Tab-separated table of C-alpha atoms in Angstrom:
chain	number	residue	atom	x	y	z
S	45	MET	CA	-82.686	-3.883	60.814
S	46	ASP	CA	-81.829	-1.481	63.584
S	47	GLU	CA	-80.076	1.863	63.206
S	48	THR	CA	-76.698	0.102	62.769
S	49	GLY	CA	-77.937	-1.616	59.603
S	50	GLU	CA	-76.500	-4.946	60.753
S	51	ARG	CA	-78.339	-8.131	59.873
S	52	HIS	CA	-77.334	-11.714	60.620
S	53	GLN	CA	-79.094	-14.955	59.762
S	54	GLY	CA	-78.756	-18.478	61.021
S	55	GLY	CA	-80.447	-21.750	61.725
S	56	CYS	CA	-80.159	-25.425	62.451
S	57	GLN	CA	-78.626	-28.226	60.400
S	58	CYS	CA	-81.874	-29.424	58.794
S	59	GLY	CA	-83.307	-25.956	58.088
S	60	GLU	CA	-86.471	-26.437	60.154
S	61	THR	CA	-85.464	-23.614	62.503
S	62	ARG	CA	-84.261	-20.284	61.082
S	63	TYR	CA	-83.728	-16.898	62.708
S	64	GLU	CA	-82.562	-13.401	61.921
S	65	VAL	CA	-80.804	-10.844	64.104
S	66	ARG	CA	-81.607	-7.280	63.056
S	67	GLY	CA	-78.858	-5.438	64.852
S	68	PRO	CA	-75.435	-6.072	66.324
S	69	LEU	CA	-74.167	-9.328	67.749
S	70	ARG	CA	-71.871	-9.187	70.754
S	71	PRO	CA	-68.395	-10.720	70.675
S	72	ALA	CA	-68.434	-14.452	71.415
S	73	LEU	CA	-67.773	-15.969	74.805
S	74	ILE	CA	-66.299	-19.447	74.818
S	75	CYS	CA	-68.103	-21.344	77.564
S	76	HIS	CA	-66.414	-24.304	79.231
S	77	CYS	CA	-69.207	-25.136	81.689
S	78	GLY	CA	-70.209	-28.764	82.162
S	79	MET	CA	-73.612	-28.244	80.516
S	80	CYS	CA	-72.090	-26.760	77.349
S	81	GLN	CA	-69.571	-29.591	77.193
S	82	ARG	CA	-72.351	-32.183	77.379
S	83	ILE	CA	-74.521	-30.404	74.814
S	84	HIS	CA	-71.745	-29.416	72.386
S	85	SER	CA	-69.154	-32.139	73.191
S	86	GLY	CA	-66.701	-29.391	74.066
S	87	PRO	CA	-66.589	-25.672	74.765
S	88	ALA	CA	-69.404	-23.666	73.191
S	89	TYR	CA	-69.029	-20.375	71.333
S	90	TYR	CA	-71.948	-18.033	72.005
S	91	SER	CA	-72.589	-14.560	70.686
S	92	ALA	CA	-75.763	-12.743	71.770
S	93	ALA	CA	-78.397	-10.281	70.632
S	94	GLN	CA	-80.906	-8.092	72.388
S	95	ASN	CA	-84.254	-9.927	72.471
S	96	GLU	CA	-86.004	-7.245	70.436
S	97	ASN	CA	-83.465	-7.812	67.626
S	98	LEU	CA	-83.896	-11.603	67.441
S	99	HIS	CA	-86.663	-12.703	65.066
S	100	LEU	CA	-87.686	-16.299	64.438
S	101	VAL	CA	-88.237	-16.856	60.723
S	102	LYS	CA	-89.122	-20.561	60.907
S	103	SER	CA	-89.709	-22.030	64.356
S	104	ASP	CA	-92.135	-24.969	64.243
S	105	ALA	CA	-89.312	-27.351	65.263
S	106	LEU	CA	-87.837	-25.051	67.936
S	107	GLY	CA	-87.915	-26.538	71.420
S	108	TRP	CA	-86.796	-25.139	74.769
S	109	TYR	CA	-85.162	-27.023	77.612
S	110	ARG	CA	-84.900	-25.527	81.134
S	111	SER	CA	-81.272	-26.503	81.805
S	112	SER	CA	-81.058	-24.748	85.190
S	113	PRO	CA	-83.070	-22.341	87.347
S	114	GLU	CA	-81.080	-19.523	85.715
S	115	ALA	CA	-81.470	-20.367	82.022
S	116	GLU	CA	-83.015	-22.355	79.212
S	117	ARG	CA	-81.622	-23.636	75.916
S	118	GLY	CA	-83.246	-23.581	72.493
S	119	PHE	CA	-82.718	-26.464	70.088
S	120	CYS	CA	-84.187	-27.921	66.910
S	121	ARG	CA	-86.473	-30.855	67.702
S	122	SER	CA	-85.904	-32.253	64.190
S	123	CYS	CA	-82.094	-32.402	63.953
S	124	GLY	CA	-81.046	-31.692	67.561
S	125	ALA	CA	-78.933	-28.618	66.787
S	126	SER	CA	-78.246	-26.365	69.766
S	127	LEU	CA	-79.187	-22.807	68.790
S	128	PHE	CA	-79.860	-20.558	71.777
S	129	TRP	CA	-79.234	-19.974	75.459
S	130	ARG	CA	-81.244	-17.394	77.335
S	131	PRO	CA	-81.261	-16.353	80.966
S	132	ALA	CA	-84.435	-16.453	83.016
S	133	ARG	CA	-83.881	-12.736	83.603
S	134	GLY	CA	-82.200	-10.417	81.160
S	135	GLY	CA	-82.992	-8.822	77.851
S	136	TYR	CA	-80.803	-10.906	75.570
S	137	THR	CA	-80.526	-14.331	73.972
S	138	ALA	CA	-77.188	-16.012	73.359
S	139	VAL	CA	-76.816	-17.437	69.858
S	140	SER	CA	-74.651	-20.468	69.106
S	141	CYS	CA	-71.954	-19.169	66.753
S	142	GLY	CA	-71.979	-22.439	64.816
S	143	SER	CA	-75.600	-21.790	63.840
S	144	LEU	CA	-74.830	-18.418	62.207
S	145	ASP	CA	-74.641	-18.164	58.432
S	146	ARG	CA	-71.234	-17.064	57.193
S	147	PRO	CA	-69.693	-14.611	57.211
S	148	SER	CA	-70.857	-13.942	60.767
S	149	GLY	CA	-68.378	-11.197	61.599
S	150	VAL	CA	-68.248	-12.474	65.203
S	151	LYS	CA	-64.903	-12.699	67.003
S	152	ALA	CA	-64.166	-14.483	70.283
S	153	ALA	CA	-63.683	-12.184	73.299
S	154	GLY	CA	-62.795	-14.583	76.112
S	155	HIS	CA	-63.233	-17.862	77.959
S	156	VAL	CA	-65.747	-18.361	80.797
S	157	TYR	CA	-66.337	-21.151	83.336
S	158	LEU	CA	-62.816	-22.515	83.115
S	159	VAL	CA	-63.462	-24.038	86.537
S	160	ASP	CA	-65.208	-26.826	84.550
S	161	GLN	CA	-62.737	-27.056	81.656
S	162	GLY	CA	-62.505	-30.567	80.249
S	163	ASP	CA	-59.320	-32.559	80.714
S	164	TYR	CA	-59.309	-33.526	77.032
S	165	TYR	CA	-58.245	-30.184	75.519
S	166	ASP	CA	-55.845	-27.287	76.094
S	167	LEU	CA	-56.206	-23.594	75.364
S	168	HIS	CA	-53.759	-22.039	72.922
S	169	ASP	CA	-54.801	-18.408	72.699
S	170	ASP	CA	-54.270	-15.191	74.629
S	171	LEU	CA	-57.941	-14.353	75.182
S	172	PRO	CA	-59.019	-13.269	78.682
S	173	ARG	CA	-59.921	-16.183	80.969
S	174	PHE	CA	-62.439	-16.342	83.803
S	175	GLN	CA	-62.941	-19.198	86.245
S	176	ARG	CA	-66.668	-18.407	86.318
S	177	GLY	CA	-69.068	-16.190	84.374
S	178	SER	CA	-67.275	-12.865	84.470
S	179	GLY	CA	-67.538	-12.182	80.757
S	180	SER	CA	-69.417	-8.939	81.419
S	181	LYS	CA	-66.052	-7.446	82.388
S	182	LEU	CA	-65.149	-7.536	78.684
S	183	PRO	CA	-66.072	-4.589	76.418
S	184	GLY	CA	-69.296	-5.169	74.471
S	185	VAL	CA	-70.296	-8.335	76.328
S	186	MET	CA	-73.677	-8.736	77.987
S	187	THR	CA	-74.277	-11.433	80.564
S	188	VAL	CA	-76.341	-11.762	83.747
S	189	ILE	CA	-74.837	-14.958	85.174
S	190	GLU	CA	-71.807	-13.940	87.213
S	191	GLU	CA	-69.404	-15.400	89.777
């Protein structure tokens, strides 16, 4: 654990990939980009941790897919669960909120990439909204992919 004493655990559906975050998680961004919609079948909720705080506990089934020149995505090769997103540059890894053990303590901070929002759902909250990746304008949010 870091000086905050926070510790979070998570993993995939089948249990073949497990991780621990020893430190704080950032508030979640809800990503509406086309890649997240294809991978998650809808918007994706991602928190994040500094790389030095993310520790793989069980990772034999962890695979990485280079989804764009800017980032890669981590998934379980056994059950297919989407677990991580990390930028090619930057000191953090985004963690799929659905992979966190409960209670996670994570709250949503805003919506990003609404330019790609699917036509099959509506938004019904008052969270901040960004047409592209401007989530770093929100307090406590780290991101390197911007408009």
